[in-house]
Amino acid sequence: MIANAAGTPVSITGLGCKVPDRIVTNDELAKHVDTSDEWILERTGIRERRMADPSEALSDLALPACRDALAQAGIEGKEVDLVIVATVTPDMMFPSTAAVLADRLGATTAAAYDLSAGCTGFVYALAQGYGMVASGVAARVLVVGGDVLSRILDWEDRSTLVLFGDGAGAVVLEATQEEGFIGFELGADGAGGESLWLPGSGSRLFDESAKYVKMNGREVFKFATRILVQSAEDLLAKCEVSIDDVDLYIPHQANMRIIDHATRKLGVPSDRVVINVDRYGNTSSGSIPLALADAAVDGRLQPGRLVLMTGMGAGLTWGSTLIRWTKEMAA
Ligand SMILES: CC(C)(COP(=O)(O)OP(=O)(O)OC[C@H]1O[C@@H](n2cnc3c(N)ncnc32)[C@H](O)[C@@H]1OP(=O)(O)O)[C@@H](O)C(=O)NCCC(=O)NCCS
């Protein structure tokens, strides 16, 4: 689906993020599987990633991110109408991590649910949150993107182990007098689902032997390089915006080679691209909000700036959104 954001203007009024304290280097992974710092750096651009402590679940990472986002928006948990958590690694299948978070935040009158769209989840959740606020159904929506992928990685599979990391980010969506969200392009291709999947995790099969991520790296690479460009170009055309007018490009952080390809094809100058894959690896639904937080800290996320975000991942899914940033960010 593709559309201009034609309802009441909606924007991001608060932002927070959290990564686990533990840094895992490429050399550390090379003690477990047949790989090397050189190979990982050259093929992915990843230097290190964060991994959660065994006692930390997604809600533990997401909670401080949510608190920071609410504080920046100047609202309390009890004022939130809806909590959406985009993830493939909820605390458990049910209750939803969104319900757990709503409780811990005191969001007693909020609706809460998790959303499964792989690494695209955060962009999908932004679209849903936008729709709820723009239509007047909700006034304040808390959107969380985060994953603890280290929990579902096979420590004997070098082709997946080296790619992923843990982290979470949260944003508050509210109506605004200014422009805010401009448009969305979202899609899914279930035919490609087996390129990146967790086969033993549901009602088809719930099984110890299939509880880790399985991936056809080459297929996902081909998909990613194509879709990051196509989704962004389709959305820019729909919104009648030139790539030259985009001030900040935030692609999903899967692999530096994929990001470089998309950046080159789209024609985005490198100083307008936000990168965190080198420090965090692929944090799935966390990657885009973590990158937004980086851009806030380095001063690039300013009111009036046009921000293009594009995600892609398991499903296979993809999604882009354009937003005219409206909030003054404290560094
Ligand atoms: C996984 C990925 C990094 C592999 O890089 P690549 O350049 O395509 O490498 P290939 O798959 O062609 O494999 C090349 C060789 O490296 C080996 N290899 C794979 N992982 C390795 C690792 N961690 N360390 C060392 N060697 C590795 C392969 O076994 C293969 O060996 P072979 O030639 O003897 O068969 C790359 O395909 C990729 O990033 N794909 C997208 C994955 C992704 O982003 N998933 C999440 C999307 S949300």
Short mmCIF file of C-alpha atoms and ligand atoms in Angstrom, two decimals, residues 33-36 39-40 42-44 118-120 149 157-164 195-196 215-224 252-258 282 284 311-314 316-317, ligand 1:
data_model
loop_
_atom_site.label_atom_id
_atom_site.label_comp_id
_atom_site.label_asym_id
_atom_site.label_seq_id
_atom_site.Cartn_x
_atom_site.Cartn_y
_atom_site.Cartn_z
CA VAL A 33 32.30 -20.10 15.20
CA ASP A 34 34.71 -20.25 12.27
CA THR A 35 34.81 -16.55 11.40
CA SER A 36 37.08 -13.53 11.83
CA TRP A 39 35.54 -11.27 7.33
CA ILE A 40 32.70 -9.74 9.35
CA GLU A 42 34.53 -6.55 5.16
CA ARG A 43 31.25 -8.35 4.37
CA THR A 44 28.94 -6.50 6.77
CA GLY A 118 10.26 -8.51 11.06
CA CYS A 119 12.81 -5.73 10.84
CA THR A 120 10.18 -3.54 9.12
CA LEU A 149 17.60 -11.35 18.64
CA ASP A 157 25.66 -20.89 12.74
CA ARG A 158 28.23 -18.33 11.61
CA SER A 159 26.03 -17.08 8.78
CA THR A 160 23.49 -15.56 11.21
CA LEU A 161 25.35 -15.23 14.53
CA VAL A 162 27.60 -12.42 13.34
CA LEU A 163 24.83 -10.22 11.94
CA PHE A 164 22.45 -9.41 14.74
CA SER A 195 14.44 -16.80 3.21
CA LEU A 196 14.40 -15.52 6.79
CA MET A 215 18.35 -17.45 6.69
CA ASN A 216 19.30 -17.63 3.05
CA GLY A 217 21.75 -14.73 3.17
CA ARG A 218 22.20 -14.34 -0.57
CA GLU A 219 18.44 -14.23 -1.25
CA VAL A 220 17.88 -11.69 1.52
CA PHE A 221 20.79 -9.62 0.22
CA LYS A 222 19.25 -9.49 -3.29
CA PHE A 223 15.84 -8.62 -1.87
CA ALA A 224 17.26 -5.95 0.45
CA HIS A 252 17.31 -0.35 8.10
CA GLN A 253 20.74 -1.26 9.44
CA ALA A 254 21.30 -4.81 8.16
CA ASN A 255 24.65 -4.65 6.41
CA MET A 256 26.88 -1.74 5.39
CA ARG A 257 27.11 -3.11 1.84
CA ILE A 258 23.32 -3.06 1.53
CA ASN A 282 21.27 -5.55 12.87
CA SER A 284 15.83 -5.61 13.71
CA GLY A 311 12.88 -0.79 6.65
CA MET A 312 12.94 -4.32 5.23
CA GLY A 313 13.06 -7.75 6.76
CA ALA A 314 11.35 -11.04 7.55
CA LEU A 316 9.42 -10.65 3.58
CA THR A 317 8.27 -7.13 4.40
C1 LIG B 1 25.09 -13.04 5.16
C2 LIG B 1 25.99 -12.21 4.27
C3 LIG B 1 26.77 -11.22 5.11
C4 LIG B 1 26.96 -13.13 3.57
O1 LIG B 1 27.86 -12.36 2.80
P1 LIG B 1 28.19 -12.80 1.31
O2 LIG B 1 29.24 -11.90 0.81
O3 LIG B 1 26.88 -12.84 0.57
O4 LIG B 1 28.75 -14.22 1.53
P2 LIG B 1 28.25 -15.57 0.88
O5 LIG B 1 26.89 -15.93 1.43
O6 LIG B 1 28.38 -15.45 -0.60
O7 LIG B 1 29.29 -16.58 1.47
C5 LIG B 1 30.66 -16.50 1.09
C6 LIG B 1 31.42 -17.51 1.93
O8 LIG B 1 31.54 -17.00 3.27
C7 LIG B 1 31.15 -17.99 4.19
N1 LIG B 1 30.62 -17.37 5.40
C8 LIG B 1 29.34 -17.10 5.73
N2 LIG B 1 29.29 -16.50 6.91
C9 LIG B 1 30.56 -16.40 7.34
C10 LIG B 1 31.16 -15.87 8.50
N3 LIG B 1 30.45 -15.31 9.49
N4 LIG B 1 32.51 -15.91 8.59
C11 LIG B 1 33.26 -16.46 7.65
N5 LIG B 1 32.75 -16.97 6.52
C12 LIG B 1 31.42 -16.94 6.38
C13 LIG B 1 30.13 -18.82 3.46
O9 LIG B 1 30.01 -20.10 4.03
C14 LIG B 1 30.71 -18.86 2.06
O10 LIG B 1 31.69 -19.86 2.02
P3 LIG B 1 31.83 -20.79 0.71
O11 LIG B 1 32.17 -19.85 -0.40
O12 LIG B 1 32.94 -21.69 1.11
O13 LIG B 1 30.51 -21.43 0.55
C15 LIG B 1 25.18 -11.45 3.19
O14 LIG B 1 24.64 -12.36 2.28
C16 LIG B 1 24.06 -10.65 3.77
O15 LIG B 1 24.29 -9.67 4.45
N6 LIG B 1 22.79 -11.00 3.47
C17 LIG B 1 21.66 -10.29 3.99
C18 LIG B 1 21.38 -10.75 5.40
C19 LIG B 1 20.49 -9.82 6.14
O16 LIG B 1 20.64 -8.63 6.07
N7 LIG B 1 19.54 -10.37 6.89
C20 LIG B 1 18.65 -9.63 7.72
C21 LIG B 1 17.70 -8.82 6.91
S1 LIG B 1 16.61 -7.91 7.93
#
